[in-house]
XYZ file of C-alpha atoms in Angstrom:
785
model
C 0.000 0.000 0.000
C 2.872 2.385 0.823
C 4.462 1.756 -2.594
C 1.157 2.481 -4.324
C 0.797 5.752 -2.394
C 4.299 6.866 -3.425
C 3.618 5.958 -7.024
C 0.507 8.132 -7.012
C 2.485 11.039 -5.580
C 4.854 10.978 -8.539
C 2.026 11.968 -10.870
C 0.604 15.362 -9.965
C -1.950 16.704 -12.408
C -0.592 14.400 -15.088
C 2.932 15.821 -14.748
C 5.465 13.147 -13.877
C 8.448 13.835 -11.661
C 10.613 11.918 -9.236
C 10.449 12.495 -5.479
C 14.154 13.290 -5.115
C 16.290 15.422 -7.339
C 19.612 13.741 -6.642
C 22.701 15.213 -8.266
C 21.973 18.305 -10.305
C 22.211 18.058 -14.084
C 21.361 20.541 -16.788
C 18.622 18.233 -18.064
C 16.942 18.220 -14.647
C 16.992 21.930 -13.871
C 16.081 23.167 -17.361
C 12.846 21.202 -17.628
C 9.448 22.883 -17.758
C 9.422 24.880 -14.486
C 6.319 22.987 -13.373
C 8.678 20.395 -11.924
C 9.575 22.967 -9.255
C 5.977 23.952 -8.447
C 4.171 27.086 -9.646
C 4.198 30.081 -7.304
C 1.041 32.149 -6.693
C 0.768 35.344 -8.721
C -1.620 38.147 -9.668
C -2.656 38.771 -6.061
C -5.784 40.943 -5.745
C -8.516 41.714 -3.222
C -12.278 41.625 -3.515
C -13.735 45.109 -3.185
C -15.375 44.213 0.164
C -11.975 43.091 1.565
C -13.388 39.662 2.428
C -11.454 37.642 -0.134
C -7.972 37.465 -1.635
C -7.831 36.100 -5.183
C -4.696 34.726 -6.821
C -3.580 32.563 -9.725
C -1.981 29.285 -8.727
C -1.278 25.799 -10.029
C -0.647 23.314 -7.214
C -2.021 20.509 -9.390
C 0.526 21.118 -12.177
C -2.180 21.185 -14.836
C -1.797 22.886 -18.206
C -2.888 26.349 -17.075
C -2.974 28.223 -13.788
C -6.343 28.387 -12.043
C -7.940 31.091 -9.887
C -8.013 30.492 -6.128
C -9.183 32.570 -3.192
C -9.162 32.662 0.577
C -11.880 34.069 2.837
C -10.147 36.378 5.300
C -9.039 35.546 7.970
C -9.218 31.891 6.893
C -6.089 30.894 4.980
C -7.330 27.741 3.233
C -7.148 28.179 -0.573
C -10.353 27.402 -2.509
C -10.369 26.835 -6.252
C -12.847 28.703 -8.451
C -14.535 27.165 -11.467
C -14.352 28.746 -14.903
C -17.897 30.130 -14.710
C -17.239 31.646 -11.286
C -14.093 33.310 -12.633
C -16.034 34.696 -15.591
C -18.529 36.381 -13.263
C -15.915 38.077 -11.084
C -15.856 41.874 -11.331
C -12.731 43.527 -12.682
C -10.035 44.358 -10.152
C -9.473 47.643 -12.002
C -11.813 50.621 -11.929
C -12.625 53.876 -10.169
C -14.284 54.302 -6.772
C -16.686 57.058 -5.843
C -15.710 59.352 -2.959
C -17.168 57.213 -0.160
C -16.034 53.966 -1.854
C -19.558 52.509 -1.870
C -19.490 52.119 -5.659
C -16.904 51.161 -8.243
C -17.219 51.629 -11.975
C -15.225 49.270 -14.158
C -14.883 47.932 -17.680
C -15.097 44.252 -18.522
C -15.058 42.785 -22.022
C -15.674 46.229 -23.481
C -18.791 47.001 -21.411
C -19.269 49.138 -18.293
C -20.548 48.079 -14.878
C -21.157 49.786 -11.535
C -20.473 47.611 -8.510
C -22.092 48.097 -5.105
C -19.088 47.360 -2.894
C -21.265 46.505 0.125
C -23.570 43.987 -1.547
C -21.182 42.838 -4.264
C -23.919 43.285 -6.882
C -22.859 44.788 -10.223
C -25.243 46.701 -12.486
C -24.544 46.743 -16.214
C -24.416 50.213 -17.782
C -23.651 49.289 -21.396
C -24.035 46.337 -23.727
C -22.646 47.491 -27.052
C -20.686 46.277 -30.044
C -18.362 49.253 -29.720
C -16.077 48.916 -26.715
C -16.130 51.363 -23.805
C -12.990 52.000 -21.766
C -11.346 54.137 -19.054
C -14.475 54.687 -16.911
C -14.354 57.070 -13.953
C -16.755 58.996 -11.772
C -17.348 62.695 -12.442
C -19.633 65.573 -11.470
C -19.562 64.677 -7.762
C -20.156 61.003 -8.537
C -23.397 61.743 -10.395
C -21.970 60.713 -13.757
C -19.705 58.076 -15.246
C -17.237 59.359 -17.829
C -15.814 56.932 -20.368
C -14.218 56.661 -23.800
C -15.901 55.091 -26.830
C -14.402 55.231 -30.337
C -11.882 57.850 -29.222
C -14.577 60.188 -27.881
C -15.476 61.037 -24.312
C -19.015 60.398 -23.045
C -20.907 61.079 -19.807
C -23.571 58.714 -18.471
C -25.887 60.320 -15.898
C -26.541 57.741 -13.176
C -29.784 59.447 -12.088
C -31.452 60.143 -15.426
C -29.627 57.531 -17.568
C -28.969 60.250 -20.138
C -25.928 59.702 -22.321
C -24.076 62.796 -23.533
C -21.202 62.956 -26.001
C -18.609 65.420 -24.700
C -16.119 65.443 -27.577
C -16.294 65.114 -31.326
C -12.913 64.056 -32.642
C -12.971 63.512 -36.399
C -10.305 62.416 -38.861
C -10.566 65.733 -40.685
C -13.025 68.570 -41.150
C -15.321 68.582 -44.130
C -14.057 70.854 -46.851
C -15.729 74.246 -46.715
C -17.771 75.325 -49.709
C -15.810 77.737 -51.889
C -16.751 81.391 -51.386
C -18.373 83.092 -54.409
C -16.163 85.452 -56.360
C -17.187 89.006 -57.311
C -18.667 87.856 -60.607
C -20.816 85.193 -58.873
C -22.024 87.708 -56.274
C -23.035 90.190 -58.987
C -24.911 87.574 -60.995
C -26.890 86.417 -57.949
C -27.869 89.968 -56.980
C -28.879 90.689 -60.573
C -31.071 87.569 -60.722
C -32.800 88.350 -57.441
C -33.403 91.914 -58.603
C -34.995 90.826 -61.870
C -37.192 87.897 -60.765
C -39.664 88.024 -57.857
C -40.091 84.256 -57.837
C -36.358 83.798 -57.110
C -36.450 86.513 -54.465
C -39.375 84.809 -52.658
C -37.678 81.385 -52.872
C -34.460 82.823 -51.398
C -36.389 84.411 -48.524
C -38.128 81.127 -47.638
C -34.835 79.217 -47.807
C -33.148 81.627 -45.386
C -36.059 81.355 -42.964
C -35.969 77.563 -43.129
C -32.211 77.522 -42.522
C -32.611 79.792 -39.488
C -35.377 77.597 -38.059
C -33.401 74.391 -38.618
C -30.305 75.785 -36.884
C -32.380 76.960 -33.921
C -33.908 73.496 -33.566
C -30.570 71.669 -33.596
C -29.279 70.572 -30.162
C -25.904 71.775 -28.964
C -23.152 69.465 -30.152
C -19.470 69.487 -29.216
C -17.063 71.198 -31.541
C -15.596 69.009 -34.285
C -11.867 68.647 -33.576
C -9.804 67.275 -36.486
C -7.031 64.776 -35.859
C -5.483 65.317 -39.292
C -3.597 62.041 -39.266
C -2.456 62.228 -35.633
C -3.099 59.519 -33.051
C -5.386 60.533 -30.167
C -4.420 59.534 -26.617
C -5.002 60.469 -22.968
C -8.494 61.973 -23.220
C -9.380 63.248 -19.746
C -12.121 65.478 -18.287
C -11.971 67.810 -15.301
C -14.177 66.789 -12.342
C -16.895 69.277 -13.353
C -16.645 68.251 -17.018
C -15.876 71.752 -18.289
C -12.305 71.108 -19.470
C -11.256 68.136 -21.544
C -7.564 67.537 -22.184
C -6.132 65.314 -24.869
C -2.851 64.502 -26.592
C -2.110 64.171 -30.289
C 0.802 62.022 -31.399
C 2.084 62.406 -34.937
C 4.332 59.664 -36.277
C 7.640 60.677 -37.760
C 8.126 60.325 -41.485
C 11.060 58.375 -42.858
C 11.514 56.083 -39.841
C 12.584 52.646 -41.118
C 11.583 49.546 -39.175
C 13.498 46.287 -39.088
C 12.002 42.899 -39.927
C 12.642 39.559 -38.244
C 12.509 36.528 -40.605
C 10.752 33.512 -39.141
C 11.947 30.269 -40.713
C 10.027 27.599 -38.790
C 6.387 28.298 -39.633
C 3.175 26.345 -40.062
C 2.882 27.607 -43.638
C 6.245 26.200 -44.635
C 7.289 29.598 -45.989
C 9.655 32.097 -44.447
C 7.499 34.812 -42.891
C 8.626 38.314 -41.949
C 7.740 39.659 -38.510
C 7.479 43.484 -38.514
C 9.816 44.891 -35.883
C 11.005 48.146 -34.305
C 13.067 51.080 -35.494
C 16.696 51.506 -34.457
C 18.101 54.103 -32.113
C 18.328 57.532 -33.706
C 15.372 57.007 -36.025
C 13.140 60.087 -36.432
C 10.826 60.425 -33.437
C 7.187 61.424 -33.505
C 5.909 64.680 -32.040
C 3.514 65.002 -29.123
C 1.246 67.974 -28.454
C -1.264 68.384 -25.611
C -4.504 70.359 -25.846
C -7.388 71.688 -23.750
C -10.966 71.753 -24.992
C -13.120 74.215 -23.048
C -16.687 72.957 -23.451
C -18.071 76.183 -22.010
C -16.387 78.297 -24.681
C -16.481 75.509 -27.295
C -12.820 76.200 -27.942
C -9.725 73.979 -28.255
C -6.157 75.236 -27.765
C -2.682 73.824 -27.194
C -1.048 73.631 -23.782
C 1.833 76.085 -23.985
C 5.316 74.754 -23.258
C 7.007 78.142 -23.709
C 7.018 78.793 -19.955
C 8.937 75.612 -19.085
C 12.298 76.526 -17.463
C 15.218 75.059 -19.394
C 13.175 74.257 -22.486
C 16.038 75.548 -24.644
C 18.877 73.930 -22.654
C 21.566 72.182 -24.663
C 22.795 68.770 -23.454
C 26.117 68.793 -21.612
C 27.659 66.078 -23.812
C 27.637 68.356 -26.861
C 30.682 70.139 -25.408
C 32.604 67.210 -26.934
C 31.306 68.246 -30.361
C 32.017 71.979 -30.890
C 30.406 72.117 -34.337
C 27.137 70.595 -33.103
C 27.209 72.819 -30.032
C 27.598 75.928 -32.178
C 24.767 74.872 -34.492
C 22.408 74.117 -31.580
C 23.268 77.409 -29.895
C 22.463 79.382 -33.041
C 19.243 77.479 -33.615
C 18.029 78.279 -30.059
C 15.150 75.833 -30.501
C 12.832 74.454 -27.844
C 13.437 70.835 -26.921
C 10.647 68.408 -27.734
C 8.620 67.404 -24.679
C 5.822 65.039 -23.710
C 3.009 66.530 -21.611
C 1.287 63.888 -19.512
C -2.381 63.496 -18.590
C -3.503 66.080 -15.989
C -4.115 65.114 -12.389
C -7.106 67.078 -11.116
C -7.655 67.882 -7.448
C -10.916 66.525 -6.060
C -12.539 69.963 -6.037
C -11.493 70.537 -9.654
C -9.713 73.804 -8.908
C -6.167 72.599 -9.508
C -4.618 70.551 -12.282
C -1.039 69.294 -12.482
C 0.858 67.682 -15.355
C 4.216 65.972 -15.593
C 6.303 67.054 -18.551
C 9.222 64.976 -19.790
C 11.875 66.134 -22.225
C 12.111 63.826 -25.227
C 15.855 63.572 -24.579
C 14.858 62.432 -21.044
C 17.237 64.815 -19.275
C 14.442 66.738 -17.510
C 11.215 65.944 -15.695
C 9.011 68.885 -14.728
C 5.922 68.909 -12.534
C 3.810 71.859 -13.683
C 0.560 73.443 -12.589
C -1.848 73.829 -15.501
C -4.151 76.801 -15.942
C -6.857 75.197 -18.081
C -8.424 78.524 -19.036
C -5.410 79.564 -21.123
C -3.297 76.394 -21.346
C -0.324 77.955 -19.553
C 2.009 76.096 -17.175
C 3.723 77.125 -13.944
C 6.688 75.226 -12.451
C 6.281 73.255 -9.228
C 9.348 70.998 -9.437
C 12.134 70.333 -11.914
C 14.423 67.327 -11.830
C 17.379 67.520 -14.213
C 20.058 64.952 -14.925
C 22.909 65.418 -17.408
C 22.646 61.659 -18.000
C 18.962 60.702 -17.961
C 15.945 60.869 -15.666
C 14.989 57.562 -14.086
C 14.758 55.609 -10.878
C 11.748 53.956 -9.200
C 8.570 56.026 -9.263
C 10.184 58.815 -11.292
C 10.285 58.008 -15.002
C 7.398 59.035 -17.256
C 5.692 55.642 -17.526
C 5.994 54.687 -13.847
C 5.730 58.003 -12.011
C 4.177 57.872 -8.533
C 2.305 61.147 -8.092
C -1.058 62.098 -6.597
C -3.100 64.498 -4.505
C -3.003 64.434 -0.706
C -5.648 67.135 -0.545
C -6.897 69.864 -2.862
C -3.696 71.830 -2.461
C -0.854 69.365 -1.806
C 0.722 66.854 -4.134
C 3.013 63.907 -3.297
C 5.605 62.625 -5.770
C 8.932 60.802 -6.019
C 12.218 62.412 -7.007
C 15.867 61.394 -7.301
C 17.055 64.950 -6.581
C 18.722 63.808 -3.335
C 20.565 61.006 -5.146
C 17.999 58.349 -4.155
C 14.313 58.080 -5.036
C 12.379 59.586 -2.128
C 8.952 61.017 -1.325
C 8.348 64.748 -1.493
C 5.277 66.963 -1.107
C 4.635 70.268 -2.879
C 2.022 72.931 -2.148
C 0.634 73.892 -5.562
C -0.398 77.357 -4.392
C 2.730 78.505 -2.574
C 5.222 76.215 -4.313
C 6.676 75.186 -0.921
C 8.262 71.697 -0.945
C 9.204 69.241 1.780
C 10.913 65.848 1.573
C 9.272 63.137 3.686
C 11.895 60.384 3.409
C 15.668 60.473 3.141
C 18.704 58.231 3.268
C 20.834 56.005 1.072
C 17.938 53.777 0.100
C 15.104 53.877 -2.425
C 11.335 54.105 -2.242
C 10.189 51.481 -4.729
C 6.390 51.698 -4.611
C 4.013 54.305 -3.222
C 0.286 54.735 -2.572
C -1.964 56.979 -0.477
C -4.318 55.628 2.184
C -8.100 55.977 1.779
C -8.320 58.728 4.398
C -5.379 60.519 2.760
C -3.506 60.734 6.049
C -0.906 58.031 5.407
C 1.448 57.046 2.621
C 2.273 53.355 2.183
C 5.529 52.474 0.465
C 8.000 49.655 -0.086
C 11.720 50.353 0.261
C 15.130 48.739 0.713
C 15.852 50.737 3.865
C 17.621 47.997 5.848
C 19.765 46.602 3.037
C 19.823 47.125 -0.745
C 18.671 43.531 -1.176
C 15.810 43.483 1.353
C 12.411 45.045 0.699
C 9.908 45.856 3.432
C 6.561 47.631 3.507
C 6.230 50.860 5.482
C 3.798 53.620 6.328
C 4.455 57.285 7.075
C 2.084 60.176 7.892
C 1.620 62.649 5.055
C 2.784 65.305 7.504
C 6.120 63.504 7.886
C 7.776 61.544 10.665
C 9.516 58.220 11.180
C 8.457 55.425 8.794
C 6.732 52.500 10.470
C 7.797 49.043 9.251
C 4.793 46.782 8.712
C 6.448 43.596 7.391
C 9.032 41.518 9.252
C 10.136 38.625 7.024
C 13.672 39.078 5.667
C 13.708 38.869 1.888
C 11.303 40.197 -0.715
C 7.863 41.441 0.351
C 5.376 42.342 -2.395
C 2.379 43.779 -0.556
C -1.238 44.337 -1.579
C -3.317 46.285 0.959
C -6.968 45.335 1.358
C -9.493 48.002 0.274
C -10.493 48.595 3.915
C -6.766 48.730 4.781
C -7.099 46.207 7.617
C -5.082 43.415 5.970
C -1.935 42.857 3.946
C -1.674 40.142 1.299
C 2.058 39.486 0.996
C 3.857 37.626 -1.750
C 7.088 36.697 -0.007
C 10.238 34.851 -1.021
C 13.806 34.304 0.116
C 16.978 33.777 -1.911
C 16.553 29.965 -1.924
C 12.767 29.814 -1.402
C 10.339 30.705 -4.239
C 7.375 33.031 -3.811
C 4.477 32.110 -1.540
C 1.357 33.957 -0.395
C 0.991 35.169 3.196
C -1.760 37.027 5.060
C -1.097 39.558 7.829
C -3.084 42.178 9.752
C -2.057 45.699 8.737
C -0.122 46.594 11.863
C 3.475 46.515 12.969
C 4.630 43.388 14.743
C 1.754 41.292 13.390
C 2.528 37.746 12.293
C 2.299 36.813 8.632
C 0.529 33.465 8.122
C 1.522 31.352 5.120
C -1.324 30.572 2.716
C 0.301 28.536 -0.064
C 2.883 25.771 -0.273
C 3.887 25.575 -3.905
C 7.216 23.795 -4.260
C 7.272 20.093 -5.076
C 8.855 17.348 -3.041
C 11.432 16.926 -5.785
C 12.443 20.594 -5.603
C 12.568 20.491 -1.816
C 14.766 17.383 -1.809
C 17.825 19.415 -2.823
C 19.583 21.750 -0.371
C 19.516 24.895 -2.508
C 22.247 27.292 -1.485
C 21.594 30.562 0.240
C 24.126 32.675 -1.671
C 26.521 34.557 0.556
C 26.090 38.336 0.316
C 29.478 40.009 -0.115
C 30.690 43.510 -0.928
C 33.918 44.779 -2.398
C 35.330 48.156 -3.322
C 35.651 48.706 -7.029
C 38.596 50.652 -8.447
C 36.639 53.892 -8.019
C 36.050 53.336 -4.299
C 32.364 52.433 -4.617
C 30.834 49.549 -2.671
C 29.662 46.822 -5.048
C 27.307 44.068 -3.851
C 27.536 40.485 -5.068
C 26.168 36.990 -4.482
C 28.783 34.312 -3.856
C 28.301 30.560 -4.374
C 31.142 28.572 -2.826
C 31.767 24.898 -3.576
C 32.003 22.493 -0.664
C 34.936 20.873 -2.442
C 36.680 23.180 -4.925
C 38.024 21.558 -8.057
C 41.849 21.278 -8.010
C 42.017 23.847 -10.838
C 40.206 26.355 -8.559
C 37.948 27.591 -11.401
C 35.448 30.419 -11.101
C 32.509 31.661 -13.169
C 30.964 35.128 -13.092
C 27.260 35.381 -13.885
C 26.200 38.731 -15.372
C 22.530 39.627 -15.023
C 20.634 41.195 -17.921
C 18.692 44.431 -18.496
C 21.445 46.623 -17.098
C 19.035 48.446 -14.801
C 18.017 45.408 -12.759
C 18.882 44.070 -9.309
C 19.854 40.442 -8.803
C 21.916 40.618 -5.610
C 19.108 40.415 -3.099
C 17.514 38.172 -0.486
C 14.443 37.215 -2.528
C 13.842 34.571 -5.180
C 15.465 35.645 -8.410
C 13.699 36.096 -11.733
C 16.844 34.363 -12.992
C 15.790 31.158 -11.249
C 17.240 28.920 -13.967
C 20.587 30.677 -13.689
C 20.346 30.428 -9.889
C 19.951 26.653 -10.212
C 22.742 26.501 -12.788
C 25.004 28.384 -10.377
C 24.221 25.716 -7.774
C 25.176 23.066 -10.334
C 28.463 24.861 -11.035
C 29.250 25.056 -7.324
C 28.463 21.341 -6.965
C 31.073 20.733 -9.658
C 33.821 22.653 -7.921
C 33.355 26.172 -9.313
C 33.244 29.361 -7.276
C 30.444 31.509 -8.725
C 30.081 35.282 -8.401
C 26.940 37.229 -9.333
C 27.590 41.009 -9.316
C 25.202 43.966 -9.168
C 27.475 46.047 -11.349
C 27.350 49.797 -11.963
C 24.076 50.552 -13.721
C 22.068 48.084 -11.616
C 18.904 49.136 -9.811
C 18.501 49.544 -6.066
C 21.555 51.688 -5.364
C 20.570 55.253 -6.206
C 20.993 57.750 -9.024
C 24.793 57.903 -9.321
C 25.106 54.119 -9.493
C 22.243 53.990 -11.995
C 23.812 56.560 -14.332
C 27.418 55.415 -13.882
C 27.334 53.827 -17.348
C 26.276 57.029 -19.135
C 28.023 57.320 -22.508
C 30.140 54.232 -21.821
C 28.452 50.877 -21.506
C 31.213 48.357 -21.072
C 33.076 50.797 -18.830
C 32.387 50.688 -15.088
C 29.857 47.891 -15.503
C 32.638 45.722 -16.946
C 35.440 46.792 -14.618
C 33.166 45.871 -11.690
C 33.267 42.268 -12.981
C 37.058 42.484 -13.273
C 37.365 43.898 -9.750
C 35.108 41.100 -8.517
C 37.472 38.525 -10.039
C 40.351 40.261 -8.279
C 38.510 39.753 -4.991
C 37.958 36.064 -5.790
C 41.648 35.578 -6.472
C 42.828 37.428 -3.372
C 40.225 36.233 -0.870
C 38.897 32.893 -2.135
C 42.001 31.389 -3.782
C 40.527 31.258 -7.281
C 43.021 30.520 -10.058
C 43.168 33.690 -12.211
C 43.886 31.568 -15.296
C 40.619 29.639 -14.913
C 37.882 32.286 -14.835
C 34.900 32.344 -17.169
C 31.669 34.330 -17.361
C 28.224 34.089 -18.873
C 25.062 36.146 -19.174
C 22.131 36.986 -21.410
C 20.981 40.175 -23.127
C 22.883 42.948 -21.319
C 24.772 40.143 -19.596
C 25.650 38.770 -23.023
C 26.849 42.219 -24.070
C 29.131 42.420 -20.998
C 30.410 38.914 -21.755
C 31.404 39.995 -25.258
C 33.081 43.161 -23.996
C 34.924 41.106 -21.391
C 36.158 38.557 -23.917
C 37.247 41.279 -26.354
C 38.760 43.868 -23.977
C 39.785 41.813 -20.908
C 41.212 38.657 -22.508
C 43.803 38.205 -19.748
C 41.086 38.085 -17.081
C 38.488 35.809 -18.685
C 39.524 32.563 -20.375
C 36.031 31.636 -21.588
C 32.657 33.253 -22.011
C 29.130 32.323 -23.026
C 27.131 35.235 -24.456
C 23.385 34.687 -24.767
C 21.075 36.890 -26.930
C 23.712 39.612 -26.820
C 23.706 43.194 -28.012
C 26.757 43.437 -30.252
C 26.311 46.961 -31.608
C 24.232 49.524 -29.699
C 23.566 51.509 -32.883
C 21.248 48.627 -33.871
C 19.217 48.472 -30.640
C 15.973 50.310 -29.888
C 15.641 54.061 -29.324
C 13.957 54.314 -25.916
C 16.520 52.318 -23.959
C 19.665 53.196 -25.857
C 19.240 56.943 -26.392
C 18.877 57.478 -22.638
C 22.326 56.065 -21.998
C 24.284 56.782 -25.197
C 22.289 59.650 -26.752
C 22.040 59.120 -30.535
C 24.615 57.600 -32.894
C 24.852 60.677 -35.111
C 24.959 63.173 -32.201
C 27.268 61.208 -29.884
C 29.274 58.745 -32.037
C 32.044 58.509 -29.412
C 29.627 56.925 -26.952
C 28.646 54.235 -29.465
C 32.200 53.585 -30.584
C 33.429 52.854 -27.061
C 30.315 50.897 -26.027
C 29.789 48.420 -28.880
C 31.524 44.998 -28.743
C 31.735 44.693 -32.524
C 34.350 47.463 -32.484
C 36.629 45.416 -30.180
C 36.321 41.934 -31.702
C 40.015 42.049 -32.666
C 40.852 41.479 -28.997
C 39.350 37.988 -28.754
C 41.869 35.447 -27.413
C 39.871 33.039 -25.266
C 36.987 30.677 -25.942
C 33.715 32.328 -26.912
C 30.339 30.608 -27.210
C 27.467 32.705 -28.583
C 23.814 31.630 -28.371
C 20.879 33.472 -29.929
C 17.201 33.033 -30.813
C 16.530 33.448 -34.518
C 13.174 35.197 -33.995
C 14.486 37.524 -31.290
C 12.342 40.665 -31.566
C 14.264 42.528 -28.884
C 17.931 41.977 -29.730
C 17.545 40.975 -33.356
C 19.335 37.920 -34.730
C 20.977 40.324 -37.186
C 23.094 41.569 -34.259
C 24.903 38.285 -33.749
C 25.138 37.591 -37.491
C 26.960 40.883 -38.041
C 29.425 40.036 -35.243
C 30.004 36.576 -36.714
C 30.918 38.134 -40.038
C 33.298 40.465 -38.236
C 35.003 37.530 -36.485
C 35.320 35.691 -39.822
C 36.979 38.692 -41.436
C 39.329 39.011 -38.463
C 40.320 35.308 -38.882
C 39.439 34.556 -35.267
C 39.243 31.019 -33.925
C 37.865 29.374 -30.791
C 34.376 30.817 -31.202
C 31.069 29.061 -31.790
C 27.481 30.081 -32.502
C 24.424 28.085 -31.436
C 21.165 29.354 -32.913
C 17.630 28.535 -31.782
C 15.151 28.796 -34.681
C 11.881 29.099 -32.704
C 13.041 31.277 -29.810
C 12.420 34.966 -29.185
C 14.461 36.983 -26.673
C 13.086 35.120 -23.678
C 13.409 31.423 -24.428
C 10.299 29.297 -23.887
C 11.007 25.728 -24.942
C 12.653 23.489 -22.300
C 14.573 21.775 -25.097
C 16.158 25.101 -26.043
C 17.052 25.939 -22.429
C 18.563 22.472 -22.001
C 20.611 22.596 -25.176
C 21.811 26.103 -24.374
C 23.060 25.311 -20.883
C 24.537 21.945 -21.795
C 26.750 23.824 -24.240
C 27.646 26.447 -21.640
C 28.493 23.807 -19.039
C 30.604 21.896 -21.535
C 32.470 25.089 -22.457
C 33.447 25.669 -18.830
C 34.257 22.021 -18.174
C 36.496 21.832 -21.244
C 38.308 25.129 -20.804
C 38.418 26.058 -17.104
C 39.517 22.751 -15.572
C 42.662 22.124 -17.575
């Protein structure tokens, strides 16, 4: 009977796995991640705060299912498909007393009674409605349909169209010339029948116009794309943005060779950095005056500033100075105070070297400065950049926001009337998420206050004071506050323990109770390492954090491998479960086989403040690479690693660093595996690259010193390159161009493995397995001699 029970346990949801992992192999750890167990995700609360919903897959079936717990009970209950279909959307807008929520689901609008849980349907249309919100003191629901703004009156059920955006205005009838005017007057003077007919026509036209209801002004788009339509609380002012695509911008294509049709198919792709950029212009439509006008950017301080880097290019500097042109900017959607008397917009320079917070006067479209953050490199950091800015109203006169002005992303408050500012948090740590409490007296935020690699959840009064820590588990805490703010749903993990769901009362010192147990017996059977957190001084005197995996029994050759995380601006040296979980397991495998493994948060990584973030400006492959070299120096001096037996590997940005290391530091790294690597930054996308390196034709020096293809002559060691053929992020063309360069340079000891069905993030377990078998073989063959 015991044997039968064990046999049943090895088949969970039809997915077979053994009960013990045994010795690690690439084939074992690169399987479909279901073998590990699927962590809970997409944590959200019911609007009455009685339930926590989450996606989970403890049965290892094909797709994740929806589960919930009934607070304070922590037993997960699975929902059926029909029950999931009937759930209200977790998105939406609450009325002032939070008794109702309006939301969109499947293109229709609903109003939910948050006390009874009953939702009333507002629309059932073929055309989709979107972006619903309450307006006019909660008496109306405003929403967008077919690019126009509408108002639904909840009391009368009247539907009113507030805007009339059209592709273009109808052509006006041509005005009569002098000859036509004379002929008409002559005809009317000669013939009474024509005179009487003209009189009746004019009377009919006057009567018809008087009978027509008031309609909103027709506003032509003239080929521009309409975005960010927003109404003031009283509905008088409507703001919108027009985006006009640039002409002459060429887009790349990605050939797809393995297709169901049997033919090679082209996948349309992105432009390259430096391509012409579209223009953005923001407008106000005053419904009271039936008038539309542009928001003026002339009053923005520094609008004509010239970037600091142009001092390296005197001719360009002289031309820009003479031109004296305004920089292109993006004006964001206004944030209106609850009483509708104040509106604020964030404005971002298209070169991303300035972020302004401006007060908008909707009557004339003029702006007044509240805060300016400038960076000679680029604006960024958690809660700061245009697409992730944390900003909102505390009351009708005070605004909270995040800024890196102090060197770290912190919370500040500005009075929009007086302009007075105060910083609520400070220190060498970052605020990573931010939200205001329902009563608008408290700000909740997550931060790495205790250690760069530990996140906790805090609260602080909007008036300032000492932050109160609400979570206690060391590691990563992703917190969702219940709508009534009495509970915290916490997704928690540790460096060697994947994410699980916990429930905790919203008060300091409260105990978090575990809800889910997701990892399989097979995963748990191996003693996964808790990487040692180490720091070292780089050559510039900056503290650099790293994860260290030490072998129990080092190989006699004392080899070491450096893992380089991707993205550049990403943190991987932390106490929570890594998004690079496959690489984490591979690093365990390397350590089991006698390697010392180092994982460095190099210059440019997130979590360490502005100066660390921008330390790679105009030179990728500079400090970010020398940090790896300085880390190897530490391994040699402190951990007895053989300097002749050091390799490295990484993907995307990590692949780029690997190439730069193999080409420019050949005496430090004997072997390298570069996955989905950027080989020439002039061929990457605009948004990411132009922030760091400006544009190829305005700052060619930055591209010359940052692109591996320019240093391929320096290759001496063993280089393995691996790339997905249908990579739509770092195009396959990148690695092909480098291969041609290596051929022309007559280089040896390099190999390319290509993966025909893989995009940038590999999906197929067979591809992951093949990739890492090759990487492991490279290190085994070259670092243990």
